[in-house]
PDB file of C-alpha atoms in Angstrom:
ATOM      1  CA  ALA A   1       0.000   0.000   0.000  1.00 78.00           C
ATOM      2  CA  GLN A   2       1.120   3.505  -0.740  1.00 86.00           C
ATOM      3  CA  THR A   3       2.119   5.728   2.152  1.00 93.00           C
ATOM      4  CA  VAL A   4       3.195   9.345   2.473  1.00 97.00           C
ATOM      5  CA  THR A   5       5.403  10.550   5.303  1.00 97.00           C
ATOM      6  CA  GLN A   6       6.080  14.094   6.435  1.00 97.00           C
ATOM      7  CA  SER A   7       8.654  13.959   9.196  1.00 96.00           C
ATOM      8  CA  GLN A   8       8.557  17.640  10.147  1.00 96.00           C
ATOM      9  CA  PRO A   9       5.429  18.406  12.201  1.00 95.00           C
ATOM     10  CA  GLU A  10       6.389  22.080  12.433  1.00 97.00           C
ATOM     11  CA  MET A  11       8.764  24.438  10.658  1.00 97.00           C
ATOM     12  CA  SER A  12       9.540  28.115  11.021  1.00 97.00           C
ATOM     13  CA  VAL A  13      11.029  30.614   8.575  1.00 98.00           C
ATOM     14  CA  GLN A  14      11.803  34.302   8.602  1.00 97.00           C
ATOM     15  CA  GLU A  15       9.944  36.483   6.172  1.00 97.00           C
ATOM     16  CA  ALA A  16      11.822  36.755   2.829  1.00 97.00           C
ATOM     17  CA  GLU A  17      13.897  33.651   3.595  1.00 97.00           C
ATOM     18  CA  THR A  18      13.715  30.228   1.969  1.00 98.00           C
ATOM     19  CA  VAL A  19      12.346  27.103   3.604  1.00 98.00           C
ATOM     20  CA  THR A  20      12.182  23.474   2.483  1.00 98.00           C
ATOM     21  CA  LEU A  21       9.488  21.040   3.594  1.00 98.00           C
ATOM     22  CA  SER A  22      10.234  17.338   3.333  1.00 98.00           C
ATOM     23  CA  CYS A  23       8.092  14.483   2.098  1.00 98.00           C
ATOM     24  CA  THR A  24       8.847  10.864   1.404  1.00 98.00           C
ATOM     25  CA  TYR A  25       6.536   8.247   0.017  1.00 97.00           C
ATOM     26  CA  ASP A  26       6.410   4.567  -0.583  1.00 96.00           C
ATOM     27  CA  THR A  27       4.997   2.959  -3.689  1.00 93.00           C
ATOM     28  CA  SER A  28       5.745   0.089  -6.018  1.00 91.00           C
ATOM     29  CA  GLU A  29       4.166   1.924  -8.921  1.00 90.00           C
ATOM     30  CA  SER A  30       6.146   3.792 -11.572  1.00 89.00           C
ATOM     31  CA  ASP A  31       3.505   6.238 -12.800  1.00 90.00           C
ATOM     32  CA  TYR A  32       1.968   8.580 -10.277  1.00 92.00           C
ATOM     33  CA  TYR A  33       1.436  12.189  -9.305  1.00 93.00           C
ATOM     34  CA  LEU A  34       2.712  14.020  -6.284  1.00 96.00           C
ATOM     35  CA  PHE A  35       1.157  17.192  -4.927  1.00 96.00           C
ATOM     36  CA  TRP A  36       1.589  19.809  -2.280  1.00 98.00           C
ATOM     37  CA  TYR A  37      -1.556  21.295  -0.791  1.00 97.00           C
ATOM     38  CA  LYS A  38      -1.698  24.313   1.469  1.00 97.00           C
ATOM     39  CA  GLN A  39      -4.264  24.569   4.264  1.00 93.00           C
ATOM     40  CA  PRO A  40      -4.427  28.019   5.870  1.00 93.00           C
ATOM     41  CA  PRO A  41      -6.362  28.638   9.104  1.00 89.00           C
ATOM     42  CA  SER A  42      -9.583  28.857   7.055  1.00 87.00           C
ATOM     43  CA  ARG A  43      -9.017  25.102   6.451  1.00 87.00           C
ATOM     44  CA  GLN A  44      -9.511  25.442   2.703  1.00 89.00           C
ATOM     45  CA  MET A  45      -7.309  22.973   0.782  1.00 91.00           C
ATOM     46  CA  ILE A  46      -5.381  24.809  -1.926  1.00 93.00           C
ATOM     47  CA  LEU A  47      -3.378  23.012  -4.600  1.00 94.00           C
ATOM     48  CA  VAL A  48       0.094  24.535  -4.619  1.00 96.00           C
ATOM     49  CA  ILE A  49       2.060  22.425  -7.065  1.00 96.00           C
ATOM     50  CA  ARG A  50       2.034  19.057  -8.776  1.00 95.00           C
ATOM     51  CA  GLN A  51       4.650  16.750 -10.227  1.00 96.00           C
ATOM     52  CA  GLU A  52       4.175  13.898 -12.661  1.00 93.00           C
ATOM     53  CA  ALA A  53       6.552  11.041 -11.847  1.00 93.00           C
ATOM     54  CA  TYR A  54       7.466  10.500 -15.485  1.00 92.00           C
ATOM     55  CA  LYS A  55       8.816  14.039 -15.768  1.00 92.00           C
ATOM     56  CA  GLN A  56      12.421  14.483 -14.792  1.00 88.00           C
ATOM     57  CA  GLN A  57      12.149  18.257 -14.623  1.00 94.00           C
ATOM     58  CA  ASN A  58      11.152  19.604 -11.241  1.00 96.00           C
ATOM     59  CA  ALA A  59       7.906  21.565 -11.182  1.00 96.00           C
ATOM     60  CA  THR A  60       7.879  25.257 -10.290  1.00 96.00           C
ATOM     61  CA  GLU A  61       5.063  27.681  -9.597  1.00 95.00           C
ATOM     62  CA  ASN A  62       6.299  31.190  -8.941  1.00 96.00           C
ATOM     63  CA  ARG A  63       7.994  31.091  -5.494  1.00 97.00           C
ATOM     64  CA  PHE A  64       7.215  27.391  -5.025  1.00 98.00           C
ATOM     65  CA  SER A  65       9.388  24.636  -6.437  1.00 98.00           C
ATOM     66  CA  VAL A  66       9.914  20.968  -5.756  1.00 98.00           C
ATOM     67  CA  ASN A  67      12.903  18.676  -5.581  1.00 97.00           C
ATOM     68  CA  PHE A  68      11.658  15.355  -6.893  1.00 97.00           C
ATOM     69  CA  GLN A  69      14.004  12.420  -6.382  1.00 96.00           C
ATOM     70  CA  LYS A  70      12.213   9.401  -7.815  1.00 95.00           C
ATOM     71  CA  ALA A  71      14.779   6.781  -6.868  1.00 95.00           C
ATOM     72  CA  ALA A  72      14.871   8.055  -3.304  1.00 96.00           C
ATOM     73  CA  LYS A  73      11.069   8.495  -3.244  1.00 96.00           C
ATOM     74  CA  SER A  74      11.498  12.015  -1.978  1.00 97.00           C
ATOM     75  CA  PHE A  75       9.438  15.079  -2.847  1.00 97.00           C
ATOM     76  CA  SER A  76      10.367  18.257  -1.032  1.00 98.00           C
ATOM     77  CA  LEU A  77       8.775  21.693  -1.387  1.00 98.00           C
ATOM     78  CA  LYS A  78      10.899  24.818  -1.442  1.00 98.00           C
ATOM     79  CA  ILE A  79       9.294  28.163  -0.703  1.00 98.00           C
ATOM     80  CA  SER A  80      11.432  31.113  -1.698  1.00 98.00           C
ATOM     81  CA  ASP A  81      11.038  34.678  -0.447  1.00 98.00           C
ATOM     82  CA  SER A  82       8.616  33.524   2.229  1.00 98.00           C
ATOM     83  CA  GLN A  83       5.660  35.769   2.913  1.00 97.00           C
ATOM     84  CA  LEU A  84       3.384  36.053   5.932  1.00 97.00           C
ATOM     85  CA  GLY A  85       0.566  34.614   3.820  1.00 96.00           C
ATOM     86  CA  ASP A  86       2.544  31.404   3.371  1.00 97.00           C
ATOM     87  CA  ALA A  87       1.874  30.491   6.993  1.00 97.00           C
ATOM     88  CA  ALA A  88      -0.291  27.380   6.843  1.00 97.00           C
ATOM     89  CA  MET A  89      -0.353  23.614   7.150  1.00 96.00           C
ATOM     90  CA  TYR A  90       1.232  21.968   4.118  1.00 97.00           C
ATOM     91  CA  PHE A  91       0.227  18.474   3.046  1.00 96.00           C
ATOM     92  CA  CYS A  92       2.097  16.258   0.647  1.00 97.00           C
ATOM     93  CA  ALA A  93      -0.127  13.898  -1.347  1.00 97.00           C
ATOM     94  CA  TYR A  94       0.239  10.985  -3.751  1.00 95.00           C
ATOM     95  CA  ARG A  95      -2.052   9.815  -6.503  1.00 92.00           C
ATOM     96  CA  LEU A  96      -1.701   6.929  -8.883  1.00 87.00           C
ATOM     97  CA  TYR A  97      -1.519   7.922 -12.556  1.00 80.00           C
ATOM     98  CA  GLY A  98      -4.424   6.192 -14.278  1.00 71.00           C
ATOM     99  CA  GLY A  99      -5.338   2.739 -13.072  1.00 67.00           C
ATOM    100  CA  ALA A 100      -8.268   1.707 -10.914  1.00 69.00           C
ATOM    101  CA  THR A 101      -7.817   4.312  -8.231  1.00 78.00           C
ATOM    102  CA  ASN A 102      -7.336   8.056  -8.292  1.00 85.00           C
ATOM    103  CA  LYS A 103      -7.769   8.836  -4.618  1.00 91.00           C
ATOM    104  CA  LEU A 104      -5.293  11.124  -2.923  1.00 94.00           C
ATOM    105  CA  ILE A 105      -3.201   9.743  -0.098  1.00 95.00           C
ATOM    106  CA  PHE A 106      -2.046  12.471   2.251  1.00 96.00           C
ATOM    107  CA  GLY A 107       0.790  12.842   4.685  1.00 96.00           C
ATOM    108  CA  THR A 108       0.248  14.135   8.194  1.00 95.00           C
ATOM    109  CA  GLY A 109       1.213  17.685   7.329  1.00 95.00           C
ATOM    110  CA  THR A 110       3.833  20.270   8.269  1.00 97.00           C
ATOM    111  CA  LEU A 111       2.754  23.429  10.051  1.00 97.00           C
ATOM    112  CA  LEU A 112       4.751  26.350   8.688  1.00 98.00           C
ATOM    113  CA  ALA A 113       5.115  29.539  10.702  1.00 98.00           C
ATOM    114  CA  VAL A 114       6.473  32.676   9.056  1.00 97.00           C
ATOM    115  CA  GLN A 115       8.163  35.144  11.381  1.00 96.00           C
ATOM    116  CA  PRO A 116       8.077  38.844  10.480  1.00 94.00           C
TER     117      PRO A 116
ATOM    118  CA  GLU B   1     -11.533  30.954 -12.094  1.00 77.00           C
ATOM    119  CA  PRO B   2     -13.903  27.987 -11.616  1.00 80.00           C
ATOM    120  CA  GLU B   3     -14.112  26.606  -8.117  1.00 90.00           C
ATOM    121  CA  VAL B   4     -15.786  23.919  -6.082  1.00 95.00           C
ATOM    122  CA  THR B   5     -18.462  25.195  -3.719  1.00 95.00           C
ATOM    123  CA  GLN B   6     -19.917  23.522  -0.645  1.00 96.00           C
ATOM    124  CA  THR B   7     -22.938  24.182   1.547  1.00 96.00           C
ATOM    125  CA  PRO B   8     -23.437  24.639   4.400  1.00 96.00           C
ATOM    126  CA  SER B   9     -20.128  25.899   5.744  1.00 95.00           C
ATOM    127  CA  HIS B  10     -21.035  24.648   9.207  1.00 97.00           C
ATOM    128  CA  GLN B  11     -23.642  22.079  10.230  1.00 97.00           C
ATOM    129  CA  VAL B  12     -24.556  21.257  13.793  1.00 97.00           C
ATOM    130  CA  THR B  13     -26.677  18.171  14.382  1.00 97.00           C
ATOM    131  CA  GLN B  14     -27.771  15.834  17.119  1.00 97.00           C
ATOM    132  CA  MET B  15     -26.419  12.312  17.299  1.00 97.00           C
ATOM    133  CA  GLY B  16     -28.621   9.943  15.331  1.00 97.00           C
ATOM    134  CA  GLN B  17     -29.875  12.588  12.924  1.00 97.00           C
ATOM    135  CA  GLU B  18     -29.401  12.488   9.180  1.00 97.00           C
ATOM    136  CA  VAL B  19     -27.332  15.155   7.457  1.00 98.00           C
ATOM    137  CA  ILE B  20     -26.802  15.986   3.810  1.00 97.00           C
ATOM    138  CA  LEU B  21     -23.726  17.876   2.732  1.00 98.00           C
ATOM    139  CA  ARG B  22     -23.855  19.544  -0.642  1.00 97.00           C
ATOM    140  CA  CYS B  23     -21.233  20.295  -3.234  1.00 97.00           C
ATOM    141  CA  VAL B  24     -21.135  21.833  -6.676  1.00 96.00           C
ATOM    142  CA  PRO B  25     -18.041  20.530  -8.495  1.00 95.00           C
ATOM    143  CA  ILE B  26     -16.247  22.371 -11.273  1.00 94.00           C
ATOM    144  CA  SER B  27     -18.524  22.126 -14.283  1.00 90.00           C
ATOM    145  CA  ASN B  28     -16.301  20.281 -16.762  1.00 88.00           C
ATOM    146  CA  HIS B  29     -14.920  17.824 -14.224  1.00 92.00           C
ATOM    147  CA  LEU B  30     -16.081  14.227 -14.349  1.00 89.00           C
ATOM    148  CA  TYR B  31     -14.619  12.810 -11.133  1.00 92.00           C
ATOM    149  CA  PHE B  32     -15.942  13.752  -7.728  1.00 95.00           C
ATOM    150  CA  TYR B  33     -14.693  12.929  -4.277  1.00 96.00           C
ATOM    151  CA  TRP B  34     -15.425  13.297  -0.606  1.00 97.00           C
ATOM    152  CA  TYR B  35     -12.688  13.502   1.983  1.00 97.00           C
ATOM    153  CA  ARG B  36     -12.838  14.191   5.688  1.00 97.00           C
ATOM    154  CA  GLN B  37     -10.441  15.673   8.175  1.00 95.00           C
ATOM    155  CA  ILE B  38     -10.896  15.165  11.878  1.00 94.00           C
ATOM    156  CA  LEU B  39      -9.508  18.183  13.727  1.00 89.00           C
ATOM    157  CA  GLY B  40      -5.730  18.039  13.956  1.00 86.00           C
ATOM    158  CA  GLN B  41      -5.433  14.979  11.744  1.00 89.00           C
ATOM    159  CA  LYS B  42      -4.662  14.333   8.125  1.00 89.00           C
ATOM    160  CA  VAL B  43      -7.131  14.363   5.295  1.00 94.00           C
ATOM    161  CA  GLU B  44      -8.694  10.960   4.618  1.00 95.00           C
ATOM    162  CA  PHE B  45     -10.350   9.678   1.471  1.00 96.00           C
ATOM    163  CA  LEU B  46     -13.979   8.607   1.755  1.00 97.00           C
ATOM    164  CA  VAL B  47     -15.314   7.966  -1.725  1.00 97.00           C
ATOM    165  CA  SER B  48     -14.877   8.702  -5.403  1.00 94.00           C
ATOM    166  CA  PHE B  49     -17.679   8.948  -7.932  1.00 93.00           C
ATOM    167  CA  TYR B  50     -17.627   8.742 -11.693  1.00 91.00           C
ATOM    168  CA  ASN B  51     -20.266   8.228 -14.353  1.00 88.00           C
ATOM    169  CA  ASN B  52     -23.053   8.222 -11.761  1.00 90.00           C
ATOM    170  CA  GLU B  53     -21.631   5.492  -9.629  1.00 92.00           C
ATOM    171  CA  ILE B  54     -19.141   4.957  -6.848  1.00 94.00           C
ATOM    172  CA  SER B  55     -15.758   4.056  -8.310  1.00 92.00           C
ATOM    173  CA  GLU B  56     -13.961   3.544  -5.009  1.00 93.00           C
ATOM    174  CA  LYS B  57     -14.676   3.840  -1.310  1.00 94.00           C
ATOM    175  CA  SER B  58     -12.637   3.566   1.845  1.00 95.00           C
ATOM    176  CA  GLU B  59     -13.263   1.520   4.972  1.00 94.00           C
ATOM    177  CA  ILE B  60     -14.670   4.655   6.594  1.00 94.00           C
ATOM    178  CA  PHE B  61     -17.446   4.820   4.019  1.00 96.00           C
ATOM    179  CA  ASP B  62     -19.780   2.279   5.562  1.00 94.00           C
ATOM    180  CA  ASP B  63     -23.528   1.763   5.156  1.00 94.00           C
ATOM    181  CA  GLN B  64     -24.245   4.978   7.042  1.00 96.00           C
ATOM    182  CA  PHE B  65     -22.816   6.979   4.164  1.00 97.00           C
ATOM    183  CA  SER B  66     -24.172   7.478   0.674  1.00 97.00           C
ATOM    184  CA  VAL B  67     -23.465   9.779  -2.237  1.00 97.00           C
ATOM    185  CA  GLU B  68     -25.638  11.028  -5.019  1.00 94.00           C
ATOM    186  CA  ARG B  69     -25.550  13.283  -8.014  1.00 92.00           C
ATOM    187  CA  PRO B  70     -29.209  14.294  -8.069  1.00 86.00           C
ATOM    188  CA  ASP B  71     -28.890  16.641 -11.040  1.00 87.00           C
ATOM    189  CA  GLY B  72     -26.249  17.900 -13.449  1.00 78.00           C
ATOM    190  CA  SER B  73     -24.511  20.135 -10.965  1.00 87.00           C
ATOM    191  CA  ASN B  74     -24.854  18.937  -7.367  1.00 93.00           C
ATOM    192  CA  PHE B  75     -23.004  16.156  -5.599  1.00 96.00           C
ATOM    193  CA  THR B  76     -24.174  15.191  -2.125  1.00 97.00           C
ATOM    194  CA  LEU B  77     -22.918  13.190   0.831  1.00 98.00           C
ATOM    195  CA  LYS B  78     -25.535  11.805   3.196  1.00 98.00           C
ATOM    196  CA  ILE B  79     -24.860  10.446   6.640  1.00 97.00           C
ATOM    197  CA  ARG B  80     -27.939   8.539   7.766  1.00 96.00           C
ATOM    198  CA  SER B  81     -27.494   8.374  11.517  1.00 94.00           C
ATOM    199  CA  THR B  82     -24.694  10.587  12.723  1.00 97.00           C
ATOM    200  CA  LYS B  83     -22.322   9.580  15.502  1.00 96.00           C
ATOM    201  CA  LEU B  84     -20.110  11.730  17.671  1.00 96.00           C
ATOM    202  CA  GLU B  85     -17.065  10.483  15.791  1.00 95.00           C
ATOM    203  CA  ASP B  86     -18.470  11.816  12.506  1.00 97.00           C
ATOM    204  CA  SER B  87     -17.588  15.321  13.696  1.00 97.00           C
ATOM    205  CA  ALA B  88     -15.027  16.529  11.171  1.00 97.00           C
ATOM    206  CA  MET B  89     -14.405  18.801   8.235  1.00 96.00           C
ATOM    207  CA  TYR B  90     -15.820  17.280   5.063  1.00 97.00           C
ATOM    208  CA  PHE B  91     -14.252  18.287   1.778  1.00 97.00           C
ATOM    209  CA  CYS B  92     -15.664  17.788  -1.661  1.00 97.00           C
ATOM    210  CA  ALA B  93     -13.209  17.709  -4.560  1.00 96.00           C
ATOM    211  CA  SER B  94     -13.405  17.316  -8.301  1.00 94.00           C
ATOM    212  CA  SER B  95     -10.984  16.574 -11.098  1.00 92.00           C
ATOM    213  CA  GLU B  96     -10.539  15.705 -14.692  1.00 88.00           C
ATOM    214  CA  LEU B  97      -9.276  12.217 -15.505  1.00 78.00           C
ATOM    215  CA  LEU B  98      -5.684  13.201 -14.845  1.00 77.00           C
ATOM    216  CA  GLY B  99      -4.081  15.941 -12.825  1.00 78.00           C
ATOM    217  CA  GLY B 100      -4.852  17.555  -9.520  1.00 86.00           C
ATOM    218  CA  GLN B 101      -8.019  17.481  -7.484  1.00 92.00           C
ATOM    219  CA  PHE B 102      -9.572  20.809  -6.593  1.00 94.00           C
ATOM    220  CA  PHE B 103     -11.131  21.094  -3.199  1.00 95.00           C
ATOM    221  CA  GLY B 104     -14.106  23.049  -1.949  1.00 95.00           C
ATOM    222  CA  PRO B 105     -13.908  25.151   1.215  1.00 94.00           C
ATOM    223  CA  GLY B 106     -15.290  22.325   3.336  1.00 95.00           C
ATOM    224  CA  THR B 107     -18.284  21.786   5.607  1.00 97.00           C
ATOM    225  CA  ARG B 108     -17.573  21.635   9.301  1.00 96.00           C
ATOM    226  CA  LEU B 109     -19.865  19.006  10.811  1.00 98.00           C
ATOM    227  CA  THR B 110     -20.424  19.049  14.552  1.00 97.00           C
ATOM    228  CA  VAL B 111     -22.356  16.164  16.088  1.00 97.00           C
ATOM    229  CA  LEU B 112     -23.643  16.770  19.614  1.00 96.00           C
TER     230      LEU B 112
END
């Protein structure tokens, strides 16, 4: 069964600095998606970035980028130039690409605090 | 930008009562989902729905739960006889065949 692990329950970063959130996963599949979702205090789940496993190039979305290491089954999120609005819970998630299931499997989350 | 909407934002009910949570997925999406998040815990999959039938469900989704797409726009989750442990945030999501799932703002269910 696929699992997603986020080993950092909490992280803190100074405004304008860079922070990296870690995620590892376990799967025997070769084709899948990985995602980072942001959950601010409103508890809305916001899709931040996605990565297709077949793509070697790391995904980027403005100040957000990932470091995808397929062999190591690692998928970290880097937030550059951190802003106060980045403070939230961040969830890493896995989804099989095609196949019989397309449910998301989430990690336990990392709570990011941004210090002014 | 299209978005998933959910109503109500907060539902308070007595144990044993039936509740219906409503969602309007993004209009051109074909896959619909319900997830729940107990306070302080991770988000858990409940059920996925495609082509007017359940395509997958989790162990949580027992006989007390049902889903329906009563018309071309709404997608509902019904809990027949609520229990205290059903108190959680319930998220509806939708997607195309491939790619990310887009979540609604959630319904906070409180069972007293």
